[in-house]
Each structure stands twice: as structure tokens, then as C-alpha cells.
Coordinates of C-alpha atoms in Angstrom, one line a residue:
Chain A
M1 CA 0.1 0.0 -0.1
T2 CA 2.4 2.6 -1.3
E3 CA -0.4 4.4 -3.5
V4 CA -2.9 7.5 -2.6
S5 CA -6.1 5.2 -1.1
I6 CA -8.7 7.2 0.3
E7 CA -10.1 3.4 0.8
A8 CA -7.5 3.0 3.1
V9 CA -8.2 6.0 5.0
K10 CA -11.9 5.2 5.1
E11 CA -11.2 1.7 6.4
F12 CA -8.9 3.5 9.2
F13 CA -11.3 5.9 10.3
I14 CA -14.5 3.2 10.3
D15 CA -12.5 1.2 11.9
L16 CA -11.3 3.7 14.7
Q17 CA -15.1 4.7 15.3
E18 CA -15.9 1.3 15.9
R19 CA -13.1 1.5 18.7
I20 CA -14.0 4.6 20.1
V21 CA -17.4 4.2 20.4
G22 CA -16.7 0.5 22.0
T23 CA -14.3 1.9 24.2
F24 CA -15.9 4.8 25.4
E25 CA -19.7 2.4 26.0
E26 CA -17.0 0.4 28.2
L27 CA -16.0 3.4 29.7
D28 CA -19.4 5.2 30.3
G29 CA -20.9 1.3 31.7
S30 CA -24.7 2.3 31.2
A31 CA -25.5 4.2 28.3
T32 CA -25.1 2.9 24.6
F33 CA -24.5 5.0 20.8
L34 CA -26.9 5.3 18.8
R35 CA -25.9 4.0 15.6
E36 CA -27.6 5.5 12.3
S37 CA -26.7 5.2 8.9
H38 CA -27.5 8.2 6.0
E39 CA -26.7 7.2 2.3
S40 CA -26.5 10.1 -0.7
P41 CA -27.3 9.2 -3.7
N42 CA -23.3 9.6 -5.2
G43 CA -22.5 7.4 -3.1
G44 CA -21.6 9.6 0.0
F45 CA -22.3 8.4 3.5
A46 CA -22.8 9.3 7.3
Q47 CA -22.5 6.8 10.5
P48 CA -23.7 9.5 13.5
R49 CA -23.0 7.3 16.6
V50 CA -24.2 9.6 19.5
L51 CA -24.6 8.7 23.1
T52 CA -26.7 10.6 25.1
D53 CA -27.4 10.6 29.3
G54 CA -24.5 8.2 29.8
A55 CA -23.7 7.8 34.0
V56 CA -19.9 9.1 32.5
F57 CA -20.8 10.9 29.5
E58 CA -23.5 13.4 29.2
K59 CA -22.7 13.5 25.5
A60 CA -20.4 11.8 22.9
A61 CA -20.7 12.1 19.5
V62 CA -18.2 9.8 17.1
Q63 CA -19.8 10.3 13.6
F64 CA -17.9 9.1 10.5
S65 CA -18.4 10.4 7.0
Y66 CA -17.7 9.8 3.4
S67 CA -18.6 12.0 0.8
V68 CA -18.3 12.8 -3.0
G69 CA -18.7 16.2 -4.5
D70 CA -18.5 18.1 -8.1
R71 CA -16.9 21.4 -6.5
L72 CA -14.7 21.0 -3.5
P73 CA -15.5 24.0 -1.1
P74 CA -13.1 26.9 -0.9
A75 CA -13.6 26.3 3.5
A76 CA -11.7 22.9 2.4
T77 CA -8.7 24.6 2.0
E78 CA -6.7 27.5 2.8
R79 CA -3.3 26.5 1.2
L80 CA -4.3 25.4 -2.4
P81 CA -7.0 28.0 -3.3
S82 CA -6.4 26.4 -7.2
L83 CA -8.2 22.9 -6.0
T84 CA -11.3 24.5 -5.4
N85 CA -14.8 24.0 -7.2
K86 CA -12.9 20.6 -8.5
P87 CA -14.5 17.3 -8.3
F88 CA -13.4 15.6 -5.1
Q89 CA -14.3 12.9 -2.4
A90 CA -13.5 13.4 1.6
T91 CA -13.8 11.4 4.2
A92 CA -13.3 11.8 8.1
I93 CA -14.1 11.1 11.4
S94 CA -14.9 13.6 14.2
V95 CA -15.5 13.2 18.0
I96 CA -17.2 15.7 21.1
V97 CA -17.6 14.4 24.3
H98 CA -19.2 16.0 26.9
P99 CA -18.3 14.2 30.3
R100 CA -20.6 15.0 33.3
N101 CA -17.7 14.9 35.5
P102 CA -16.8 18.4 35.6
K103 CA -12.9 17.0 36.9
V104 CA -13.0 15.0 33.4
P105 CA -12.2 17.1 30.4
T106 CA -14.2 17.9 27.2
T107 CA -12.4 16.5 24.2
H108 CA -12.1 17.1 20.3
L109 CA -10.6 15.4 17.7
N110 CA -11.2 15.6 14.2
L111 CA -9.1 13.3 11.3
R112 CA -10.0 13.9 7.6
M113 CA -9.0 13.6 4.1
F114 CA -9.5 15.2 0.7
L115 CA -8.7 13.2 -2.8
V116 CA -9.5 16.0 -5.3
D117 CA -9.9 15.2 -9.1
A118 CA -7.4 18.1 -10.8
Q119 CA -5.0 18.5 -13.4
E120 CA -3.0 16.3 -10.8
E121 CA -4.7 13.9 -8.4
T122 CA -4.2 16.1 -4.9
W123 CA -4.6 14.8 -1.7
F124 CA -4.2 16.5 1.8
F125 CA -5.3 15.3 5.5
G126 CA -6.4 18.1 8.2
G127 CA -7.4 17.6 11.5
G128 CA -6.3 17.4 15.2
F129 CA -7.3 16.7 18.6
D130 CA -7.6 19.4 21.6
L131 CA -8.9 19.5 25.6
T132 CA -11.3 21.4 27.2
P133 CA -11.1 20.9 31.0
Y134 CA -13.5 22.2 33.5
I135 CA -11.6 22.1 37.1
P136 CA -8.0 21.7 35.2
F137 CA -5.2 18.7 36.6
E138 CA -2.0 19.7 36.2
D139 CA -0.9 16.2 35.2
D140 CA -3.7 15.6 32.8
I141 CA -2.6 18.9 30.8
K142 CA 0.9 18.0 30.6
F143 CA 0.0 14.2 29.6
W144 CA -2.4 15.2 27.0
H145 CA 0.5 17.5 25.9
E146 CA 3.1 14.5 26.0
Q147 CA 0.9 12.5 24.4
A148 CA 0.5 15.4 21.7
R149 CA 4.3 15.6 21.3
E150 CA 4.9 11.9 20.9
V151 CA 3.0 11.3 17.8
C152 CA 4.7 14.1 16.1
R153 CA 8.3 14.1 14.3
N154 CA 10.2 16.9 17.2
D155 CA 9.9 19.4 19.5
D156 CA 9.5 22.1 16.5
H157 CA 7.0 20.2 14.6
Y158 CA 4.9 19.7 18.1
L159 CA 5.4 23.2 18.8
E160 CA 4.2 24.5 15.7
L161 CA 0.7 22.2 15.7
K162 CA 0.1 23.1 19.1
Q163 CA 0.3 27.0 18.0
N164 CA -1.9 26.3 15.3
C165 CA -4.4 24.9 17.6
D166 CA -3.9 28.0 20.0
Q167 CA -4.9 30.0 17.2
Y168 CA -7.6 28.2 15.9
F169 CA -9.5 27.3 19.4
Y170 CA -9.7 31.2 20.0
L171 CA -12.5 33.4 21.6
P172 CA -11.4 36.8 20.9
H173 CA -14.4 38.5 22.5
R174 CA -13.5 36.3 25.6
G175 CA -9.1 37.0 24.9
E176 CA -9.2 33.1 26.1
T177 CA -8.2 30.0 24.0
R178 CA -11.2 27.6 24.2
G179 CA -9.6 25.1 26.4
V180 CA -5.6 23.9 26.8
G181 CA -5.0 23.1 23.3
G182 CA -3.0 20.1 21.6
I183 CA -2.4 19.8 18.0
F184 CA -3.9 21.4 14.7
F185 CA -3.3 21.0 11.4
D186 CA -4.2 21.6 7.7
D187 CA -3.6 21.1 3.9
F188 CA -1.2 18.5 5.2
N189 CA 1.1 16.1 2.4
N190 CA 4.5 16.6 2.7
G191 CA 6.1 14.1 2.0
E192 CA 4.8 10.5 1.1
F193 CA 1.0 9.6 1.5
I194 CA 2.1 6.3 3.0
D195 CA 3.9 9.0 6.3
C196 CA 1.1 11.3 6.2
F197 CA -1.3 8.8 6.5
K198 CA 1.0 6.9 9.2
F199 CA 0.9 10.0 11.1
V200 CA -2.7 10.5 10.9
Q201 CA -3.2 6.7 12.0
A202 CA -0.7 7.5 15.0
I203 CA -3.0 10.6 16.6
G204 CA -6.0 8.6 16.2
E205 CA -4.8 5.6 18.1
R206 CA -2.9 8.0 20.8
F207 CA -6.3 10.3 21.0
L208 CA -8.2 6.9 22.3
N209 CA -5.3 5.8 24.1
A210 CA -4.5 9.5 25.8
Y211 CA -8.4 10.5 27.1
S212 CA -9.3 7.3 28.2
T213 CA -6.8 7.6 30.4
I214 CA -7.7 10.7 31.5
V215 CA -11.2 9.7 31.7
N216 CA -10.1 6.7 34.0
R217 CA -8.5 9.1 36.5
R218 CA -11.1 11.1 37.2
A219 CA -14.7 10.3 36.4
H220 CA -15.0 8.6 39.8
L221 CA -14.2 11.9 42.0
E222 CA -16.8 13.5 43.6
W223 CA -18.1 16.9 42.1
T224 CA -19.9 19.7 43.8
S225 CA -23.2 21.7 42.8
E226 CA -21.0 24.6 42.5
E227 CA -18.3 22.5 40.4
E228 CA -21.3 21.2 38.0
E229 CA -22.7 24.8 37.7
W230 CA -19.0 26.0 37.1
M231 CA -18.9 23.6 34.0
L232 CA -22.2 24.6 32.3
L233 CA -21.1 28.3 32.4
R234 CA -18.1 27.3 30.8
R235 CA -19.9 25.0 28.1
G236 CA -21.2 28.4 27.1
R237 CA -18.0 29.4 25.6
Y238 CA -17.8 25.8 23.8
A239 CA -21.2 27.1 22.2
E240 CA -20.2 30.5 21.2
F241 CA -17.0 29.0 19.7
N242 CA -19.0 26.5 17.7
L243 CA -21.8 28.5 16.9
A244 CA -19.7 31.7 16.3
I245 CA -16.5 30.8 15.7
D246 CA -15.6 27.3 14.5
R247 CA -15.6 27.4 10.3
G248 CA -16.6 23.6 10.3
T249 CA -20.2 24.4 11.8
K250 CA -20.3 27.2 10.0
Y251 CA -19.8 25.7 6.5
G252 CA -22.1 22.7 7.7
M253 CA -24.9 25.4 8.5
Q254 CA -24.9 27.1 5.2
S255 CA -24.5 24.2 2.9
G256 CA -27.5 22.5 4.1
R257 CA -25.9 19.2 5.8
R258 CA -27.7 17.7 7.9
I259 CA -28.2 19.4 11.0
E260 CA -28.7 17.2 13.6
S261 CA -25.4 15.6 12.8
V262 CA -23.7 19.5 12.0
L263 CA -24.9 20.5 15.5
A264 CA -24.0 17.1 17.5
S265 CA -20.9 19.0 18.9
L266 CA -23.0 21.1 20.8
P267 CA -23.3 20.4 25.2
P268 CA -26.2 18.8 25.9
R269 CA -27.2 21.4 28.9
V270 CA -25.5 25.1 28.9
N271 CA -26.2 27.9 31.5
W272 CA -25.1 31.4 30.3
R273 CA -25.1 33.6 33.8
Y274 CA -25.0 37.6 33.5
R275 CA -21.9 38.3 35.0
H276 CA -20.9 35.1 36.1
E277 CA -17.6 35.9 37.7
L278 CA -19.8 37.4 40.9
L279 CA -20.9 33.5 41.4
V280 CA -18.1 31.5 41.1
S281 CA -15.3 31.5 43.5
E282 CA -12.0 32.5 42.4
K283 CA -10.4 28.9 43.1
L284 CA -12.6 27.9 39.8
A285 CA -12.1 31.0 37.6
N286 CA -8.6 30.1 37.7
L287 CA -8.9 27.8 34.9
T288 CA -9.1 30.8 32.9
S289 CA -5.6 31.6 33.3
K290 CA -4.4 28.5 31.9
L291 CA -6.3 29.3 28.7
Q292 CA -4.0 31.8 27.3
P293 CA -2.3 30.8 24.1
G294 CA 1.6 30.0 23.7
I295 CA 1.8 28.4 27.4
D296 CA 5.0 25.9 27.3
W297 CA 3.4 23.2 29.4
L298 CA 6.2 20.6 28.7
G299 CA 8.8 23.5 29.4
I300 CA 10.5 22.8 25.5
V301 CA 10.3 26.2 24.3
D302 CA 13.7 26.7 25.5
N303 CA 15.4 23.5 23.8
S304 CA 13.6 24.2 20.3
V305 CA 15.5 25.5 17.1
D306 CA 12.6 27.7 16.2
K307 CA 12.1 30.3 19.1
S308 CA 10.3 32.9 16.6
Chain B
M1 CA -39.6 70.2 19.9
T2 CA -39.7 70.3 16.0
E3 CA -36.0 69.9 15.9
V4 CA -34.1 66.8 15.1
S5 CA -33.2 65.8 18.9
I6 CA -31.2 62.7 20.2
E7 CA -31.4 64.1 23.6
A8 CA -35.1 64.1 23.3
V9 CA -34.8 60.5 22.1
K10 CA -32.6 59.5 24.7
E11 CA -34.4 60.5 27.7
F12 CA -37.2 58.7 26.0
F13 CA -35.3 55.4 26.3
I14 CA -34.1 55.8 29.9
D15 CA -37.3 56.7 31.0
L16 CA -38.8 53.9 28.8
Q17 CA -36.3 51.6 30.5
E18 CA -37.1 52.8 34.1
R19 CA -40.8 52.1 33.5
I20 CA -40.1 48.2 31.5
V21 CA -37.2 47.8 34.6
G22 CA -40.4 48.7 37.2
T23 CA -43.4 46.9 35.2
F24 CA -41.3 43.6 35.2
E25 CA -40.0 43.7 38.8
E26 CA -43.9 44.0 39.1
L27 CA -44.5 41.3 37.5
D28 CA -42.1 39.1 39.1
G29 CA -42.7 39.8 42.5
S30 CA -39.2 38.2 44.1
A31 CA -36.0 39.1 42.2
T32 CA -34.9 43.0 41.1
F33 CA -32.9 44.1 38.2
L34 CA -28.9 45.0 38.8
R35 CA -28.4 48.1 38.2
E36 CA -25.4 49.3 36.3
S37 CA -23.6 52.4 35.0
H38 CA -20.9 52.1 32.4
E39 CA -18.9 55.4 31.1
S40 CA -16.9 55.4 28.1
P41 CA -13.9 58.3 27.9
N42 CA -15.5 59.5 24.7
G43 CA -19.4 60.8 26.7
G44 CA -21.1 57.6 25.8
F45 CA -22.6 55.5 28.5
A46 CA -24.3 52.6 29.2
Q47 CA -27.2 51.4 31.9
P48 CA -27.2 47.8 31.5
R49 CA -30.1 46.2 33.9
V50 CA -30.3 42.8 34.4
L51 CA -32.7 40.6 36.6
T52 CA -31.6 36.6 37.1
D53 CA -33.2 33.6 38.5
G54 CA -36.9 35.8 39.2
A55 CA -40.0 33.8 40.1
V56 CA -41.2 35.1 36.4
F57 CA -38.7 35.5 34.6
E58 CA -35.6 33.4 34.9
K59 CA -33.5 36.1 32.9
A60 CA -34.6 39.5 31.8
A61 CA -31.8 42.4 30.4
V62 CA -32.9 45.7 29.9
Q63 CA -30.0 47.9 28.2
F64 CA -30.0 51.5 27.4
S65 CA -26.7 52.8 25.6
Y66 CA -25.4 56.4 24.5
S67 CA -22.5 56.0 22.2
V68 CA -20.4 58.7 20.5
G69 CA -18.1 57.4 17.8
D70 CA -15.7 58.4 15.0
R71 CA -16.4 56.0 12.1
L72 CA -20.2 54.9 11.6
P73 CA -19.6 51.0 11.5
P74 CA -21.1 49.5 7.9
A75 CA -23.5 47.6 10.5
A76 CA -25.4 50.3 11.5
T77 CA -27.0 51.2 7.7
E78 CA -27.9 49.1 4.7
R79 CA -29.5 51.9 2.9
L80 CA -27.4 54.3 3.0
P81 CA -23.9 53.3 2.6
S82 CA -22.5 57.0 2.3
L83 CA -22.8 57.6 5.7
T84 CA -20.4 54.8 7.0
N85 CA -17.1 55.7 9.0
K86 CA -18.9 59.2 9.5
P87 CA -18.3 60.6 12.9
F88 CA -21.8 59.7 14.9
Q89 CA -24.2 59.1 17.7
A90 CA -26.0 56.5 18.4
T91 CA -28.5 55.5 21.5
A92 CA -30.6 52.8 22.0
I93 CA -32.8 50.2 24.4
S94 CA -32.8 46.5 24.2
V95 CA -35.2 43.9 25.9
I96 CA -34.9 40.4 25.9
V97 CA -37.1 38.2 28.4
H98 CA -36.5 34.5 29.4
P99 CA -39.8 33.5 31.3
R100 CA -39.4 30.5 33.9
N101 CA -42.7 29.0 32.3
P102 CA -42.6 27.5 29.0
K103 CA -46.3 28.7 28.7
V104 CA -44.9 32.9 29.0
P105 CA -43.2 33.0 25.4
T106 CA -39.8 35.1 25.2
T107 CA -39.7 38.6 24.0
H108 CA -37.3 40.9 22.4
L109 CA -37.8 44.7 21.7
N110 CA -34.9 46.7 20.1
L111 CA -34.9 50.5 19.3
R112 CA -32.5 52.8 18.1
M113 CA -31.4 56.1 16.9
F114 CA -28.2 57.2 14.7
L115 CA -27.5 60.8 13.8
V116 CA -24.5 61.0 11.6
D117 CA -22.6 64.0 11.1
A118 CA -22.1 64.2 7.2
Q119 CA -22.5 66.7 4.8
E120 CA -26.0 67.2 5.9
E121 CA -26.7 65.8 9.4
T122 CA -28.6 62.5 8.8
W123 CA -30.7 60.5 11.4
F124 CA -32.5 57.5 10.8
F125 CA -34.0 55.1 13.5
G126 CA -34.1 51.2 13.9
G127 CA -35.8 48.9 15.6
G128 CA -39.2 46.3 16.4
F129 CA -40.5 43.6 18.5
D130 CA -40.9 40.4 18.2
L131 CA -42.3 37.0 20.2
T132 CA -41.0 33.4 20.6
P133 CA -43.6 31.4 22.3
Y134 CA -42.7 27.7 23.5
I135 CA -46.5 26.8 23.9
P136 CA -48.0 28.4 21.6
F137 CA -51.3 30.1 22.6
E138 CA -52.8 31.4 19.4
D139 CA -54.6 34.0 21.6
D140 CA -51.5 35.5 22.4
I141 CA -50.4 35.3 18.8
K142 CA -53.3 37.2 17.4
F143 CA -53.4 39.6 19.8
W144 CA -49.3 40.7 19.9
H145 CA -50.1 41.1 16.0
E146 CA -52.6 43.2 16.9
Q147 CA -51.0 45.2 18.8
A148 CA -48.1 45.6 16.0
R149 CA -50.9 46.0 13.4
E150 CA -52.1 49.2 15.3
V151 CA -48.7 51.2 15.9
C152 CA -48.1 50.8 12.1
R153 CA -50.0 53.7 9.8
N154 CA -52.5 50.8 8.1
D155 CA -52.8 47.2 7.3
D156 CA -49.6 47.7 4.3
H157 CA -47.6 49.2 6.3
Y158 CA -47.5 46.3 9.0
L159 CA -47.2 43.8 6.5
E160 CA -44.4 45.7 5.1
L161 CA -42.7 45.5 9.1
K162 CA -44.1 42.1 9.4
Q163 CA -42.1 40.4 6.5
N164 CA -39.0 42.9 7.3
C165 CA -39.5 40.8 10.8
D166 CA -40.3 36.9 9.5
Q167 CA -37.1 37.7 6.7
Y168 CA -34.8 38.7 9.5
F169 CA -35.7 36.2 12.3
Y170 CA -34.9 33.2 10.3
L171 CA -32.9 30.2 11.2
P172 CA -31.8 28.5 7.4
H173 CA -30.3 25.7 9.0
R174 CA -33.5 24.7 10.7
G175 CA -36.3 26.1 8.2
E176 CA -37.9 27.9 11.0
T177 CA -38.6 31.8 11.9
R178 CA -36.7 32.2 15.3
G179 CA -40.3 33.0 16.5
V180 CA -44.1 34.0 15.3
G181 CA -42.9 37.8 14.1
G182 CA -44.0 41.0 15.3
I183 CA -42.2 44.1 13.5
F184 CA -39.1 45.0 12.4
F185 CA -37.5 48.0 10.2
D186 CA -34.0 49.7 9.4
D187 CA -32.8 52.7 8.4
F188 CA -36.1 54.5 9.1
N189 CA -36.5 58.1 8.2
N190 CA -39.3 59.1 6.1
G191 CA -41.2 62.5 7.0
E192 CA -40.8 64.5 9.9
F193 CA -38.2 63.6 12.8
I194 CA -41.1 64.5 14.7
D195 CA -43.7 61.9 13.6
C196 CA -41.2 59.2 13.4
F197 CA -39.9 59.6 16.8
K198 CA -43.8 59.1 17.9
F199 CA -43.6 55.9 15.9
V200 CA -40.7 54.7 17.7
Q201 CA -42.0 55.9 21.2
A202 CA -45.3 54.5 20.3
I203 CA -43.6 51.0 19.5
G204 CA -41.9 51.5 23.4
E205 CA -45.4 51.9 25.1
R206 CA -47.1 49.1 23.0
F207 CA -44.5 46.5 23.5
L208 CA -44.9 46.8 27.4
N209 CA -48.1 46.6 27.3
A210 CA -48.6 43.9 25.1
Y211 CA -45.8 41.9 27.0
S212 CA -47.2 42.3 30.7
T213 CA -50.5 41.6 29.0
I214 CA -49.6 37.9 28.1
V215 CA -47.8 37.7 31.0
N216 CA -50.5 38.3 33.2
R217 CA -52.3 36.0 31.3
R218 CA -49.8 32.9 31.2
A219 CA -47.5 33.3 34.4
H220 CA -49.9 31.5 37.0
L221 CA -50.6 28.4 34.9
E222 CA -49.1 25.0 35.9
W223 CA -46.4 23.3 33.8
T224 CA -45.1 19.8 33.6
S225 CA -41.1 19.1 33.1
E226 CA -41.9 17.7 29.6
E227 CA -43.0 21.2 28.5
E228 CA -40.0 22.4 30.7
E229 CA -37.4 20.5 28.6
W230 CA -39.3 21.5 25.5
M231 CA -38.3 24.9 26.1
L232 CA -34.8 24.5 27.4
L233 CA -34.6 22.6 23.7
R234 CA -36.1 25.8 21.8
R235 CA -33.7 28.1 24.1
G236 CA -31.2 26.5 21.9
R237 CA -32.8 27.9 18.5
Y238 CA -32.7 31.2 19.9
A239 CA -28.7 30.9 20.7
E240 CA -28.3 29.5 17.7
F241 CA -29.7 32.7 15.9
N242 CA -27.9 35.1 18.0
L243 CA -24.8 33.6 17.7
A244 CA -24.7 32.4 14.4
I245 CA -26.8 34.3 12.7
D246 CA -27.8 38.0 14.4
R247 CA -25.7 41.1 13.1
G248 CA -26.1 43.0 16.1
T249 CA -24.4 39.9 18.3
K250 CA -21.7 39.4 15.5
Y251 CA -21.0 43.3 15.4
G252 CA -20.9 43.3 19.4
M253 CA -18.4 40.1 19.3
Q254 CA -15.8 41.5 17.2
S255 CA -16.4 45.2 18.1
G256 CA -14.7 44.4 21.3
R257 CA -17.9 46.0 23.2
R258 CA -18.1 44.7 26.8
I259 CA -19.1 41.5 26.1
E260 CA -21.2 40.5 29.1
S261 CA -23.6 42.9 27.4
V262 CA -23.7 41.9 23.9
L263 CA -24.3 38.4 25.1
A264 CA -26.9 39.0 27.8
S265 CA -29.4 37.9 25.4
L266 CA -28.6 35.0 25.8
P267 CA -30.6 32.0 27.7
P268 CA -29.9 31.2 30.9
R269 CA -30.4 27.5 30.5
V270 CA -30.1 25.6 27.2
N271 CA -30.4 22.1 26.1
W272 CA -29.1 20.7 23.1
R273 CA -30.0 16.8 22.8
Y274 CA -29.6 14.9 19.6
R275 CA -32.5 14.2 17.6
H276 CA -34.4 15.8 20.0
E277 CA -37.8 15.1 17.8
L278 CA -37.5 11.3 19.1
L279 CA -38.4 12.5 22.4
V280 CA -41.1 15.1 22.5
S281 CA -44.5 14.6 22.3
E282 CA -46.4 15.8 18.3
K283 CA -48.4 18.3 20.7
L284 CA -44.9 20.3 21.4
A285 CA -43.9 20.0 18.0
N286 CA -46.3 21.2 16.4
L287 CA -45.2 24.5 17.4
T288 CA -42.8 24.7 14.5
S289 CA -46.0 24.5 11.9
K290 CA -46.1 28.2 13.4
L291 CA -42.7 29.7 13.0
Q292 CA -42.9 29.9 9.2
P293 CA -42.8 32.8 7.1
G294 CA -45.8 34.8 6.3
I295 CA -48.4 33.6 8.2
D296 CA -51.6 35.9 8.1
W297 CA -52.3 35.7 11.8
L298 CA -54.7 39.3 11.5
G299 CA -56.7 37.6 8.5
I300 CA -56.0 41.0 6.7
V301 CA -53.6 40.1 3.6
D302 CA -56.4 39.8 1.3
N303 CA -57.8 43.1 2.1
S304 CA -54.0 44.9 2.2
V305 CA -53.8 47.1 -1.4
D306 CA -50.4 45.6 -1.8
K307 CA -50.3 42.3 -2.6
S308 CA -47.1 41.7 -4.5

């Protein structure tokens, strides 16, 4: 398999989806995913898997899609504008988890591949994973970034993808990142297809392992109603990002895609309270000091070659 | 007072705000509004009034603002683009109410005046009011539209402003209007200032009276937990509209205005449930048949001159 194969990527995504769903059902121990399939007339198909009202996961969406289109939307690529409006195939897996326990962080994974039928057939990958804690544990944040570092080639590669993540998941109106980040990349096709695909596979595997580890560490901890209220308020930030800022959600809403799939990422319960800082304790509000771009979680910035 | 006077409009808005706040506190009987003032260095000032966790109102925001700027933002006018980037003054009152009882509808009022220092001093008004029921009572919807009709000059004027409202408060990704509408107008400066100002005053007075009447009719009714869940889900649509579609919110988020004021319109508690249609009864879901543009609530379309 040294040739470019979207079939192989589809197979991997479908298998990864099945394993994530299985692992999450085991972790939850109570609820199961609703399993659906939707086919498009042109050969595309989607497999949403959504869990609602679990013991550990209040909502988890693990979605696979394969689509075939006549015109690559401009939103699909920034670096390769010459490809827009060409026929294409795309396949993606996306995961969003809203846990019940505010000590378990929310997480998000997205992996996608595009194959574009241009003068020369062109492919590229995109995706990444990020973490959004409510009650932050520094151990978990460092562990998460260690995992991110390990899937990358070296420190500089990690720092570049981490910076992408901090920049993309940023709420300017709040002056905050959405969470404590991770990695994020777009228009990725450096080198051989097989090496890029291996990188994407490694991200998927690492994600499942890393997030499961954190859930196992924290899901059994008690929480207070004040902490839960804090989580519901912080979920408001998540909804603000997804509805007002996220390019993928915007594109999904405007393009007439199945709206339940597009908005499956929204938190199950959200509170918006006017001037909530009047009500939550400083200890919890200290989370926001961790929600800034460029925090050197692994203490490696000084070791890296590129300090620009 | 036959001259153009933004001072007179400010005074009216401040007085109207005080009366709305007083009436709502009386209707609620339990909670009071947090009263704040914020001054800008350039002479502008804002008076947010927000009530939280009342017996009748779960959240109500009644905000006054007066602002002075060097450059009129493009978002301020569509019909008069030659005025953008000119020095201006603006004053506005906005009201959003999220009731506790799903039988009481959410409502929204906005009234604003711009005074632009162009070659010729130019003024215009904008605003309107609209209603968003959860459990719809046809009597209330008709009553609301009767009030809207009565502030307008005639049937055609009402139908024009109602159509604006249906068009503006529309969620394309849901194929639904935000609620059952009302009136909406922009760049309004037809005829004498004093007549336009009287129209705006009439809208403010009528709004307060109409909404109070509906609250008095419904706030004492019992409701079920199923009806409450339905309201929380429908509030999701409200958040979707405000965060993803509303021009005013978008402008406020991007322009660096005080974010707590900009987002005070968001519902206090919101649920997003994947495929909620699997869970709510048909009776409740029938609401959506009323959320379509162009419903002739008053049966007057055939009587109107302009049927285009």
C-alpha cells in the first residue's frame, strides 16, 4: 500500500470509530450509542454515533462521513485555493465528548482526508485533537501535551501544531483559548502519502488512549454542585465558539448538511449567567489563567531550534 | 420640539427603560434588576439592567446605551452606505426576556436612533419587537400581532414590517423563523423627525403593554417537566440565532464591546439534545408549524392593497 488510497483511510476511520465507540461504551458502563447510517444518492454516506445521558458521558458524538462532490468548497483548503471547485472525495471522523463530571475534560478529535480530481490528483489531510478542562488538573494537561508531542516528529513540529491549535481554538471576544489545546493541522501532504497516513493513524490511536486514560483517572471523583454549575457556564464558551467562530460548523450550517450531525457537537446542557464572575469562586475562575495561547506545558520551548 | 433631537430620544429611552424595569419587577414579585452604569471616555454611557433567577423571569435584560463614535460602522446602515465611517451618535434600548414558565413566551424589543455628522446631518431609527412562544397560544399570537398592526399606519405598513421581521429572524439551517414575529424596521427616516420619533415611542409603549398583558394571562399556569424540557430545547434555537446569525450580536462580539452586555441576550439555561424529535410529543412539536414566514395571523392579507 504505497499508493494514495482514500479507501484505506476510510477503512481506518470506520475501524477507529468502532473502537472509540466500544471503548466509550465500556468507560460509561451505562448508556450505548445510537447507531445510524445515512446514504447520499451520489455514493457518499455518513455514520453518526451519538450517546446521550450516560453515567460518565452526558453526550458523546463519534461521527464518520464519506462524501463525494462536484466542487471542493473554498472552506476545505486555505493553502491550495487552485483546487476549489474541482471534483473531490472526502472522508472524516470527528469526536466530541461532553462528560458529566466537571473533573473530566471535554475533548475533540477531527481527522479528515481530501482527494481532489484536479490536473494532477491531489490529496491532503487535516485534523488534530484538543482538550477543554473545567476543573483543570495540571497532570492531565501535561500528560495530554506529552501525547501530542509523541505523535509529532520532534519538538519543533509539536510546537508548530500546538501553536496552530491555540490560534484556531481562540475566542477573541473572551480573550481566551477554548481549552488547553493540543495539535491542529490543515492542508497536510508533506512527503509520501503513506507517511502522512501513518501520522494521521498515530493521532487517532494516541487520542483514544490519552483521553481514556484521563477519564479513568477522574471519572470516579466526587464533584460539588458549584463545580457542576461552573462546567455548565464554561460549556457556554464551547457553544459560543462552535456557533459563532468555528469554520466547520459555519460551513455545515450554510451548506445544508444534516443539521443534527453538524450540531451534535453542542453541549447537552449549557448555562449563560450574566456576570457569572460574581458567583463562582476564585479557585474555579483560575482556570482562565490556563486558557492563553503559547503556554509551554512541557517546558521545551527553550530547547527548540525555532523560537520565532 | 420640532427639531431633530437625540437628547429627546435618549430621555425617552431612559424613561422607558425605567418603566419596563419597574413593571417587570412588579410582574416578577421576587427578583430585582442589577443596576449598573458604564461610562466611556468620549461621553458615551451604558446602563445595563439585568434580572436573574426571578419567579416569573428566569433572565431579563433591559439595556440602555448612548455611544459616540468617529466612524459609523457599516453594520449600522444598509440603505445609506454613504454615511459609513462618518462621526456619529447612537442611542438604543434593547430588551430580552427569558421567562421561567414555558407558557409565557420569550420576547425581544430593540429601538435605536443614529445621528450622523455627514455633509448634511442625517438621522434614522431602527428596531422592532418580536415574540418567541414555547407552548403557543393562538390568542396571544393574534393579540401580539393586533398590537403590532395598531402601531403601524395601516395594513400595508404592518405587513411590510411583519415581513421584514419574518425575514430577519429566520434560521435557514432549521427552516424556521425564530418565533412568531412582530415588526422590524431599519434606516427609517420617512417624513418629519417628530413623526418618526412618535412612531418609535408608540412601539415602546405598545411593547410594554402587550407583553405585560401576555405575562399576566399565562404566568400563573402550571407546567409539566416535559414542557420545561421542550422550552430548554427551543432556547437552543434562540442561542443558535443570536450567536450564528444575528448581525447585532456578531457586530458586538467583533467590535470589542463589553461582552457581558452583548451576550446578556443568551438564555440562562439551554439544552441541545441529539434528535430531540424522538423525545418530545407531537403536540409540542406542532409549534414549528407556526414558525414559518408569511403567516397571516390577522387575516388581513386579502384586504391589503399591496399583495405582491
